[in-house]
PDB file of C-alpha atoms and ligand atoms in Angstrom:
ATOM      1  CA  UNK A   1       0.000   0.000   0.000  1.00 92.00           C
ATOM      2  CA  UNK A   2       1.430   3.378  -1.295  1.00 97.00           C
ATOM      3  CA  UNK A   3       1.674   5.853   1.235  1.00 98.00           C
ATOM      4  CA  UNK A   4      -1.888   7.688   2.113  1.00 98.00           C
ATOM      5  CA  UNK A   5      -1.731  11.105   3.418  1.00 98.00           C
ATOM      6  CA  UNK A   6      -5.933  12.667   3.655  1.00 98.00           C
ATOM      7  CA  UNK A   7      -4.916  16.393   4.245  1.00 99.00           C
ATOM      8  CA  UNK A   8      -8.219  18.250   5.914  1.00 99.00           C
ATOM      9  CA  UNK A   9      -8.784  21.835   5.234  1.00 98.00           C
ATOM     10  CA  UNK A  10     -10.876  24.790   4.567  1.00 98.00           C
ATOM     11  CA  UNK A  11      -9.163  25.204   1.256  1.00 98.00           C
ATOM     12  CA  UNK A  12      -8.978  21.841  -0.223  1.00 98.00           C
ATOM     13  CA  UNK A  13      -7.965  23.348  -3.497  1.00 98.00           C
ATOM     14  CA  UNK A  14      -4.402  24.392  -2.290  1.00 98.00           C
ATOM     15  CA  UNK A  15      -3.673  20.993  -2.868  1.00 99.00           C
ATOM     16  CA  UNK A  16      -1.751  19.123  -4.563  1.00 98.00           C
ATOM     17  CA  UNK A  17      -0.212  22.485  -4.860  1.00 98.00           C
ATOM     18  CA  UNK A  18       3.342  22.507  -5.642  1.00 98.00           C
ATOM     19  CA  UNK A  19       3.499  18.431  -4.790  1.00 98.00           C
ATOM     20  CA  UNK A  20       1.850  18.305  -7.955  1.00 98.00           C
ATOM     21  CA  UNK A  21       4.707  19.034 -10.381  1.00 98.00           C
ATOM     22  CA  UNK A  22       8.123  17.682 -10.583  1.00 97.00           C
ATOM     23  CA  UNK A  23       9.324  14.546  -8.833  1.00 97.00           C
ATOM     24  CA  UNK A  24       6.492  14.675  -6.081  1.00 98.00           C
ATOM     25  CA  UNK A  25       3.691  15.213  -8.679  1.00 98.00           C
ATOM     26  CA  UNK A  26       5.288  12.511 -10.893  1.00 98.00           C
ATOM     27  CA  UNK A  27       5.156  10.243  -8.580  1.00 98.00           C
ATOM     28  CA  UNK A  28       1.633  11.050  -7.362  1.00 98.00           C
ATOM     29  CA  UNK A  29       0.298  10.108 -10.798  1.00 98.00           C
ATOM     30  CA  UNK A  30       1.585   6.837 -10.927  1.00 97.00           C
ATOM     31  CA  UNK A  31       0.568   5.920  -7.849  1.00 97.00           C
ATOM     32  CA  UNK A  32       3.510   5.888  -5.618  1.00 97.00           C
ATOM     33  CA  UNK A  33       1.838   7.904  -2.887  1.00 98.00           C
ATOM     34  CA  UNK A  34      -1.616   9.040  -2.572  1.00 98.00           C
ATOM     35  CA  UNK A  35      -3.039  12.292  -1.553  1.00 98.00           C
ATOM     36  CA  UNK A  36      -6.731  12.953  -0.299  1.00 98.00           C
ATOM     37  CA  UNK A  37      -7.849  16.699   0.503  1.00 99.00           C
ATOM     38  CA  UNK A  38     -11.057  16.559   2.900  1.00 98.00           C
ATOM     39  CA  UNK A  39     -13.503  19.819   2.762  1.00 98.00           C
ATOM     40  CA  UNK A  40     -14.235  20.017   6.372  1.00 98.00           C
ATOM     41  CA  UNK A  41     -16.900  22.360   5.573  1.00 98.00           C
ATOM     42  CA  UNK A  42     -18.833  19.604   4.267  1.00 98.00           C
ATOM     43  CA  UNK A  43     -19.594  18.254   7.728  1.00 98.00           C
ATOM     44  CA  UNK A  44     -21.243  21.067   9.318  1.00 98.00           C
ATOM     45  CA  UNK A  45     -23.965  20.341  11.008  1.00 95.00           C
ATOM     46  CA  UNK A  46     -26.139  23.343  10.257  1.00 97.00           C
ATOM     47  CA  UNK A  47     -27.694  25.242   7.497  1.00 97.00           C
ATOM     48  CA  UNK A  48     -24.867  28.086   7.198  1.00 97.00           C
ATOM     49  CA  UNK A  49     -22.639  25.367   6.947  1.00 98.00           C
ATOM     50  CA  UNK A  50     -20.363  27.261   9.583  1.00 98.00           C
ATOM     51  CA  UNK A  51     -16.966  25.942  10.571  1.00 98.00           C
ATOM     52  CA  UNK A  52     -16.084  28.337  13.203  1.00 98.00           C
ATOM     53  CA  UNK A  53     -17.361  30.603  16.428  1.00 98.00           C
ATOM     54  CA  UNK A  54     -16.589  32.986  18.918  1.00 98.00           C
ATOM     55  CA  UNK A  55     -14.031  32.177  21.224  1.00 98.00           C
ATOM     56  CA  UNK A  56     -15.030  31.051  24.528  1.00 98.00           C
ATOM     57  CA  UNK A  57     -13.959  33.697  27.314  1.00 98.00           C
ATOM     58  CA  UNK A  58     -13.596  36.028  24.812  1.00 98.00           C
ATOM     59  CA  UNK A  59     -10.736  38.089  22.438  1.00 97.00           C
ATOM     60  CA  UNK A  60     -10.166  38.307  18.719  1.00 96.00           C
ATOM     61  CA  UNK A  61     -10.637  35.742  15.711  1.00 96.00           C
ATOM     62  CA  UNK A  62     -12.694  32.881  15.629  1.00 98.00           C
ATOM     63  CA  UNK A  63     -11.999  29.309  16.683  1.00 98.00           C
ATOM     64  CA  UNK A  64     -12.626  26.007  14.601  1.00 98.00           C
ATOM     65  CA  UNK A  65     -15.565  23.994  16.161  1.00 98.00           C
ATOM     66  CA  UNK A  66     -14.854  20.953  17.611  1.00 98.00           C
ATOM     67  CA  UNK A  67     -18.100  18.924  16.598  1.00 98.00           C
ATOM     68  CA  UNK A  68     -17.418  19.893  12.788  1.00 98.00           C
ATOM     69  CA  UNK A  69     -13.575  18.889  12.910  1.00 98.00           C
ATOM     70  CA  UNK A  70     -14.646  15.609  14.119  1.00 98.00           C
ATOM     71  CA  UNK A  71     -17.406  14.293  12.264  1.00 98.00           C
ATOM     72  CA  UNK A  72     -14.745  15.433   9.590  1.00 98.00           C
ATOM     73  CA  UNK A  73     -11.497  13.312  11.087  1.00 98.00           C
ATOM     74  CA  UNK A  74     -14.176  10.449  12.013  1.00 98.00           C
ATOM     75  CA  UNK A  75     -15.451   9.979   8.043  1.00 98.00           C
ATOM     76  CA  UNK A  76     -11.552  10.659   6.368  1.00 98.00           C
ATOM     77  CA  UNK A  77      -9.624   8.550   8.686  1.00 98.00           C
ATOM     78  CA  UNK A  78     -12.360   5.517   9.551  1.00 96.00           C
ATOM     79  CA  UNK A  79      -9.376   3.081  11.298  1.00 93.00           C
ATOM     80  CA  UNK A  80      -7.981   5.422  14.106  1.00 96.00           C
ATOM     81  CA  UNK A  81      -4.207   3.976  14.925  1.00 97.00           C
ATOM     82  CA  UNK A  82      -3.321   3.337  12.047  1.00 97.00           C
ATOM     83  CA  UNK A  83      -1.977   6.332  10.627  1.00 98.00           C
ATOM     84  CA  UNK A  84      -0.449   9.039  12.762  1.00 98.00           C
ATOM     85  CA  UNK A  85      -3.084  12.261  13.200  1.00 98.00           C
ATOM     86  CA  UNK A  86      -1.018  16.081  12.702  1.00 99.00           C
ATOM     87  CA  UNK A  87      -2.490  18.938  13.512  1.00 98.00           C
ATOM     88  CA  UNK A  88      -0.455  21.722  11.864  1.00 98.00           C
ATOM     89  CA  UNK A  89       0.397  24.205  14.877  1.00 98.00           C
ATOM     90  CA  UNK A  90       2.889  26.741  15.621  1.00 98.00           C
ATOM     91  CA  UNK A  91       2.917  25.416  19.374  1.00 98.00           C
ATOM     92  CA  UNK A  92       3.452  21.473  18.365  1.00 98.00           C
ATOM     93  CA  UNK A  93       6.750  19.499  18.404  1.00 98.00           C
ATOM     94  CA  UNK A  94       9.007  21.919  15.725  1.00 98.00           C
ATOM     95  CA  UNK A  95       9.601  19.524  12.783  1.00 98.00           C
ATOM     96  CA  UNK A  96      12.888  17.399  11.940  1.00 97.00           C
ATOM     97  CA  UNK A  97      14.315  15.184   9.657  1.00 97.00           C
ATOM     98  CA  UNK A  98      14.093  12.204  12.373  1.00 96.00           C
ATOM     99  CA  UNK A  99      10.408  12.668  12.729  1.00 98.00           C
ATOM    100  CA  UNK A 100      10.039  13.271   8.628  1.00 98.00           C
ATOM    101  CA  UNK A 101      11.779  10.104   8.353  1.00 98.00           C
ATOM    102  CA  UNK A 102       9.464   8.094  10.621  1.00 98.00           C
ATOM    103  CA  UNK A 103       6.125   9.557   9.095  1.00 98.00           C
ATOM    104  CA  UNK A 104       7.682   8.204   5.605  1.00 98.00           C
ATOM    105  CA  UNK A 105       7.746   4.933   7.300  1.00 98.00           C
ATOM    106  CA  UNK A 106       3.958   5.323   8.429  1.00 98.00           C
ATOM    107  CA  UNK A 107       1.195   3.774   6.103  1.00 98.00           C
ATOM    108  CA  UNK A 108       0.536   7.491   5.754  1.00 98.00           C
ATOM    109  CA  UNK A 109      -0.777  10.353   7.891  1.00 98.00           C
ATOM    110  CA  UNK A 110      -3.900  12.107   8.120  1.00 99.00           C
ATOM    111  CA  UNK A 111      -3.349  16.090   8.479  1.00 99.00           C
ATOM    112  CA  UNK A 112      -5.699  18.810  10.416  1.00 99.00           C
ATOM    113  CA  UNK A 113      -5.455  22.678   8.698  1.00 98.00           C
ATOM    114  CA  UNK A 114      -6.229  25.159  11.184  1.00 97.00           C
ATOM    115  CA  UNK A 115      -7.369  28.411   9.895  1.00 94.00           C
ATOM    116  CA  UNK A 116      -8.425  31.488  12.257  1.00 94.00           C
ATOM    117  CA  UNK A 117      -7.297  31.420  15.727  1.00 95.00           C
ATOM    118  CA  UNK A 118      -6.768  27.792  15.843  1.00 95.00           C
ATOM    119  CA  UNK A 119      -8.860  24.799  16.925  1.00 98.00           C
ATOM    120  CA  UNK A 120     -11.053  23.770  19.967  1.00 98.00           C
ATOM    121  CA  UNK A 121      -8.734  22.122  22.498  1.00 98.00           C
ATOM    122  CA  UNK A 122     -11.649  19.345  23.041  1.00 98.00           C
ATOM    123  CA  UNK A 123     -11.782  17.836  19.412  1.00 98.00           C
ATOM    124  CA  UNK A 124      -7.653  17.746  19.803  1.00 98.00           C
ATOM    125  CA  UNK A 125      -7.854  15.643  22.859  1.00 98.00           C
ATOM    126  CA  UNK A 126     -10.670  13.538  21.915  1.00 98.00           C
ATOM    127  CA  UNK A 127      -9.347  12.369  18.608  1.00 98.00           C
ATOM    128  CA  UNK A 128      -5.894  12.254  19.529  1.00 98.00           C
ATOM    129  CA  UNK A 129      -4.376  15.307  16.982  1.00 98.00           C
ATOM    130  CA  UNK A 130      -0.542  15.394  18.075  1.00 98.00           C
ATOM    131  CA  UNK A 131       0.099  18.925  16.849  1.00 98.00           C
ATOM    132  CA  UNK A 132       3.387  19.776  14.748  1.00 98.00           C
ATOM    133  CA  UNK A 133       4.678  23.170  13.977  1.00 98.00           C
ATOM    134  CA  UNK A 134       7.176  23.630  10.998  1.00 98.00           C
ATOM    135  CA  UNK A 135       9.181  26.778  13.008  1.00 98.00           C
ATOM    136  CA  UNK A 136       8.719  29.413  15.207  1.00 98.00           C
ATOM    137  CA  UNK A 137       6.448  31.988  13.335  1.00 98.00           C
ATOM    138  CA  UNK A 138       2.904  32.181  12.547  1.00 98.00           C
ATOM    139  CA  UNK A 139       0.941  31.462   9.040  1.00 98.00           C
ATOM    140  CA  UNK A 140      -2.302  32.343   7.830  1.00 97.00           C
ATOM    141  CA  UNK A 141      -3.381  28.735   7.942  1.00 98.00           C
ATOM    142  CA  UNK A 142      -1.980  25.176   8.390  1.00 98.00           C
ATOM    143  CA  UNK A 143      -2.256  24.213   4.361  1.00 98.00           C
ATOM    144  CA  UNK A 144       1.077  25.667   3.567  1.00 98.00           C
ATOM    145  CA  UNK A 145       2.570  23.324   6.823  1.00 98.00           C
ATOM    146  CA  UNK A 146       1.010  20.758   5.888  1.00 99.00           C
ATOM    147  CA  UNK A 147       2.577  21.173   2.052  1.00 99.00           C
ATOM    148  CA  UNK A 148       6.018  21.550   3.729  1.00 98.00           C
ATOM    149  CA  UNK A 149       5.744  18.370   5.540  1.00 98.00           C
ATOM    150  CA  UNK A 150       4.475  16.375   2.678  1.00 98.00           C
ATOM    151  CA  UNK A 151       7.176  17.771   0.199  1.00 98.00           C
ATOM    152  CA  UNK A 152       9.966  16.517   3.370  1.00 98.00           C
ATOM    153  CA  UNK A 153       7.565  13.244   3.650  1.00 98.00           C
ATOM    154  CA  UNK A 154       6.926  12.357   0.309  1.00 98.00           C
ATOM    155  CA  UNK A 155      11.030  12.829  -1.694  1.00 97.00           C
ATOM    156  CA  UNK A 156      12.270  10.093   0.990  1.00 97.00           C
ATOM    157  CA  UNK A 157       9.325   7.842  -0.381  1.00 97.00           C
ATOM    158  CA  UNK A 158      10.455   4.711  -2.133  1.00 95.00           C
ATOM    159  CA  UNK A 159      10.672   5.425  -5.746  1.00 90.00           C
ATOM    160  CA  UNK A 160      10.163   9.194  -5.745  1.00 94.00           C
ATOM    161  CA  UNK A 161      13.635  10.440  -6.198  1.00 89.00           C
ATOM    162  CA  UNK A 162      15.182   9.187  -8.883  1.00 79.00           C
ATOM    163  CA  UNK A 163      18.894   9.119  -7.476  1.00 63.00           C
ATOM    164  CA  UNK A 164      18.476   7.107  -4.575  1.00 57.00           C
ATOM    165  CA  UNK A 165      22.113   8.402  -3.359  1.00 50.00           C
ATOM    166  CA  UNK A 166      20.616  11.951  -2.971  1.00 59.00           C
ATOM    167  CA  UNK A 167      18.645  11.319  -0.065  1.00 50.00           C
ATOM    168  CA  UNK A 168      21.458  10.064   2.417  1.00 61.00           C
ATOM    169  CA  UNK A 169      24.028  13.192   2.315  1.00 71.00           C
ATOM    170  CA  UNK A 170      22.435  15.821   3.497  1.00 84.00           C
ATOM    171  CA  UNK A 171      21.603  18.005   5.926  1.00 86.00           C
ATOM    172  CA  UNK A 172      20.711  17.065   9.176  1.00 89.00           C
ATOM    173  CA  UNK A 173      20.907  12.996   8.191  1.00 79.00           C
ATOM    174  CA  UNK A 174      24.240  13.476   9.794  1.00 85.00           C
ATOM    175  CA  UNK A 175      23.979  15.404  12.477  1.00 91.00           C
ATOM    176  CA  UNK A 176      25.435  18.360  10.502  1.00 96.00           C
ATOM    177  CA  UNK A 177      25.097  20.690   8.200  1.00 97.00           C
ATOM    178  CA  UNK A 178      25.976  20.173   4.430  1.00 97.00           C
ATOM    179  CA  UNK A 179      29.135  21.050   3.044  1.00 98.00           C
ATOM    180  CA  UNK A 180      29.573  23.522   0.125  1.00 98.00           C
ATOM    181  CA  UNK A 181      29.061  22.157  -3.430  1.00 98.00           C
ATOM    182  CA  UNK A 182      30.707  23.442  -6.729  1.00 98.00           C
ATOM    183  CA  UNK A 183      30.417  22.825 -10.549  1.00 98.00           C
ATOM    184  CA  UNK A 184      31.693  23.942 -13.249  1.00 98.00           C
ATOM    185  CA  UNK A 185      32.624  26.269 -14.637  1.00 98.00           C
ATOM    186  CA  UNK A 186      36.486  25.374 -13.091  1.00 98.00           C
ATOM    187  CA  UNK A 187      36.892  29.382 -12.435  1.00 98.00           C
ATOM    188  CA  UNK A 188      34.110  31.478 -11.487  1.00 98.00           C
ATOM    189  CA  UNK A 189      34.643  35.099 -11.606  1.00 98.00           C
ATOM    190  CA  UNK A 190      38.078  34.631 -10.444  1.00 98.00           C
ATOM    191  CA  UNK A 191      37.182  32.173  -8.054  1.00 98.00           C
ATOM    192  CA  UNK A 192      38.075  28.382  -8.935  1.00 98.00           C
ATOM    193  CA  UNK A 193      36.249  25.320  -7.721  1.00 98.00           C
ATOM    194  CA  UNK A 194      38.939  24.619  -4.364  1.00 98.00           C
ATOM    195  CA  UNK A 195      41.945  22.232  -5.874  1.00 98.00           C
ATOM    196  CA  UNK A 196      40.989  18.964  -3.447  1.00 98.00           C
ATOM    197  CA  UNK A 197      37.718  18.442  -5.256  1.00 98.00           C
ATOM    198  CA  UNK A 198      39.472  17.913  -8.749  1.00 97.00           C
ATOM    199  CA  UNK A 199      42.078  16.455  -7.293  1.00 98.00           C
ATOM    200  CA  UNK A 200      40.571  12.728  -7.508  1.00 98.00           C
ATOM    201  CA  UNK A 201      41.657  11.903  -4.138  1.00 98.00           C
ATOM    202  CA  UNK A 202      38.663  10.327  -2.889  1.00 98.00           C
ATOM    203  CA  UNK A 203      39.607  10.201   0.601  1.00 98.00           C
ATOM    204  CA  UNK A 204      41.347  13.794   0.556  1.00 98.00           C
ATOM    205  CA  UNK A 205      37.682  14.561  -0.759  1.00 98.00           C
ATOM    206  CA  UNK A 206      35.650  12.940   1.936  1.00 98.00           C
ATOM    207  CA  UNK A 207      37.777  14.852   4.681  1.00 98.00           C
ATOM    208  CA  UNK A 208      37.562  17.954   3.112  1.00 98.00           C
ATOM    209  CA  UNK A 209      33.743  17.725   3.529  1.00 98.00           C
ATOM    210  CA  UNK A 210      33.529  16.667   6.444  1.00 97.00           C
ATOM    211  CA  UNK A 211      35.830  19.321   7.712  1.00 98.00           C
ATOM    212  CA  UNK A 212      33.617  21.976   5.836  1.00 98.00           C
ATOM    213  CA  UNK A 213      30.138  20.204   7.426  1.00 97.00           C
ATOM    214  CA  UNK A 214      31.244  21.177  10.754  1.00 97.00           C
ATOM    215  CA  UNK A 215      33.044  24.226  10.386  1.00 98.00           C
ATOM    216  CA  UNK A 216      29.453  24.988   9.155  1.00 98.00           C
ATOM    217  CA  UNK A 217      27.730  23.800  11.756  1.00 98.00           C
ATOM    218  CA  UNK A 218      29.709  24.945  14.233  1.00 98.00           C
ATOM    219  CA  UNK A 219      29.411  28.635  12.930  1.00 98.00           C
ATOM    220  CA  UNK A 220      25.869  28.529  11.895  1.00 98.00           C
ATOM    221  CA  UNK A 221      24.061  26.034  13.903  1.00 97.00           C
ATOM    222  CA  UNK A 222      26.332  25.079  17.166  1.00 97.00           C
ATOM    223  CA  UNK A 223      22.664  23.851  18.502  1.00 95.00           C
ATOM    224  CA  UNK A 224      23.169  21.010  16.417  1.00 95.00           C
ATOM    225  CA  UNK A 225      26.076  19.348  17.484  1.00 95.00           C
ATOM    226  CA  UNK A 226      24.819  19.770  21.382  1.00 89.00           C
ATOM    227  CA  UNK A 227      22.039  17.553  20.492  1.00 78.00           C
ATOM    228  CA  UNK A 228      22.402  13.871  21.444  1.00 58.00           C
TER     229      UNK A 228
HETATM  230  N1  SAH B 301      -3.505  31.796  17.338  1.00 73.81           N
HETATM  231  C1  SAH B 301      -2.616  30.731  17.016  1.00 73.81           C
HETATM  232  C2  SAH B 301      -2.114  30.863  15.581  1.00 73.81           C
HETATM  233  C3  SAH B 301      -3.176  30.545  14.557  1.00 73.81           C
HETATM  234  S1  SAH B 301      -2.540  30.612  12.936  1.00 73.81           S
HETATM  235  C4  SAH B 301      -1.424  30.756  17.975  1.00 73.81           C
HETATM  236  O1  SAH B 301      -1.019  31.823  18.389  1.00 73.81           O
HETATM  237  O2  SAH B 301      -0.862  29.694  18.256  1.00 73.81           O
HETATM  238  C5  SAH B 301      -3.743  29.705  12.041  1.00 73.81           C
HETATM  239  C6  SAH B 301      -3.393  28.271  11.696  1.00 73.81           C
HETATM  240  O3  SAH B 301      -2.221  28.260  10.883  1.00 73.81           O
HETATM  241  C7  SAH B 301      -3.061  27.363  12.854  1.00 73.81           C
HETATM  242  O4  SAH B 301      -4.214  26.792  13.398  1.00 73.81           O
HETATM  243  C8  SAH B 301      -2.155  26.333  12.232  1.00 73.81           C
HETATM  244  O5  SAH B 301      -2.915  25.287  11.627  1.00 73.81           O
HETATM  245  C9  SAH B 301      -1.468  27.093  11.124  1.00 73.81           C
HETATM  246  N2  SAH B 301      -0.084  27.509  11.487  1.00 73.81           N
HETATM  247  C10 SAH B 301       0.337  28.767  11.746  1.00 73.81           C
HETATM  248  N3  SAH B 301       1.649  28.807  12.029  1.00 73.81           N
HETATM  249  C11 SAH B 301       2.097  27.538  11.961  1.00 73.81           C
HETATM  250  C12 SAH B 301       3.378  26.928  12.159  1.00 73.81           C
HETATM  251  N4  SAH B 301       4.443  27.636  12.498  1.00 73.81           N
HETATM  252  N5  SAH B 301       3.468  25.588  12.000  1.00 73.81           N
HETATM  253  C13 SAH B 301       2.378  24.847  11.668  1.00 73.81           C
HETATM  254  N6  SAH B 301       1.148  25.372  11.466  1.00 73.81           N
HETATM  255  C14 SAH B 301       0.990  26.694  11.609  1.00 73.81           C
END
């Protein structure tokens, strides 16, 4: 079973989005993943077809209802365990490659948009929505999240790049940062490709990099190598 990812939203037409062309959206027409965008405006329960309310207590913006969001998550995602349930939110777990690399594993993974304020704290406790944020800012909605961790999902999918090297050294796989890369031209505006990397020397190579990955890291992103 390809992986399954049912994606619901207020704006189910943001998707496949960008997932939809190149390598992703290639691979999404022959099958090799699966994408389902649920219209959680189709389970309202009342005329208006509303979504959202007042919050409770007061203050700006509006808040999704719980009752809609799951009569919504009950109908898209029928065998509860199975597949992990997100909740795009800037205060969940901040995405990594480790945890990207684990959903790929999943059958799949069914994926909550907030919109407004956010969500009812009820409906995210009662079905179980562990909520992920992709970094410490706020967007307009979750669809864009939830696009950003199906583009990090989906490339380490079996079959969906076509080098199957490019998926193993790179950033963060490691525990570092990537090294520089060059190409040709041999001398860019004065500046040639460094002398080790034409030299052949495989092993001269590999050290070089690996110096350069942590000089990196260690200058950009000393959080990194503090981590266990
Ligand atoms: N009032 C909320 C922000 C709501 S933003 C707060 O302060 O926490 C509206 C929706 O956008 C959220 O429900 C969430 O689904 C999505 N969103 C915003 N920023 C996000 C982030 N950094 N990561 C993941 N989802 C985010």
């Amino acid at each position: 079973m390809p992986f399954h990812a049912t994606v619901l939203t207020l704006y189910p037409e943001m998707f496949p989005g960008h997932l939809g062309h190149s390598l992703s959206g290639k691979a999404l027409e022959r099958g090799d993943w699966r994408l389902d965008a649920v219209q959680i405006r189709d389970f309202a329960v009342d005329r208006h077809r509303t979504v959202d309310d007042t919050p409770a207590g007061g203050g700006a913006g509006m808040v999704l209802r719980p009752d809609v969001l799951a009569r919504a998550i009950d109908h898209a995602d029928p065998e509860p365990g199975l597949r992990p349930r997100l909740l795009m939110s800037p205060r969940g777990r901040p995405l990594t490659q480790a945890r990207v690399r684990a959903l790929a594993d999943a059958p799949g993974a069914v994926i909550v948009c907030g919109r407004f304020e956010g969500v009812d704290q009820r409906v995210i406790d009662a079905r179980g929505l562990e909520e992920v944020s992709i970094g410490d800012y706020i967007l307009s909605g979750g669809e864009p999240a939830a696009l950003t961790l199906l583009d990090a999902v989906v490339r380490l999918l079996p079959g969906v790049m076509g080098n199957a090297l490019s998926g193993v050294h790179e950033s963060f796989e490691d525990g570092l940062l990537e090294h520089p890369h060059y190409t040709r031209p041999q001398v860019f505006e004065d500046v040639p490709v460094p002398a080790v990397l034409t030299s052949g020397h495989h092993a001269a190579i590999e050290a070089w990099r690996r110096e350069q990955a942590l000089a990196l890291t260690r200058a950009r992103r000393p959080d990194l190598l503090s981590r266990s």
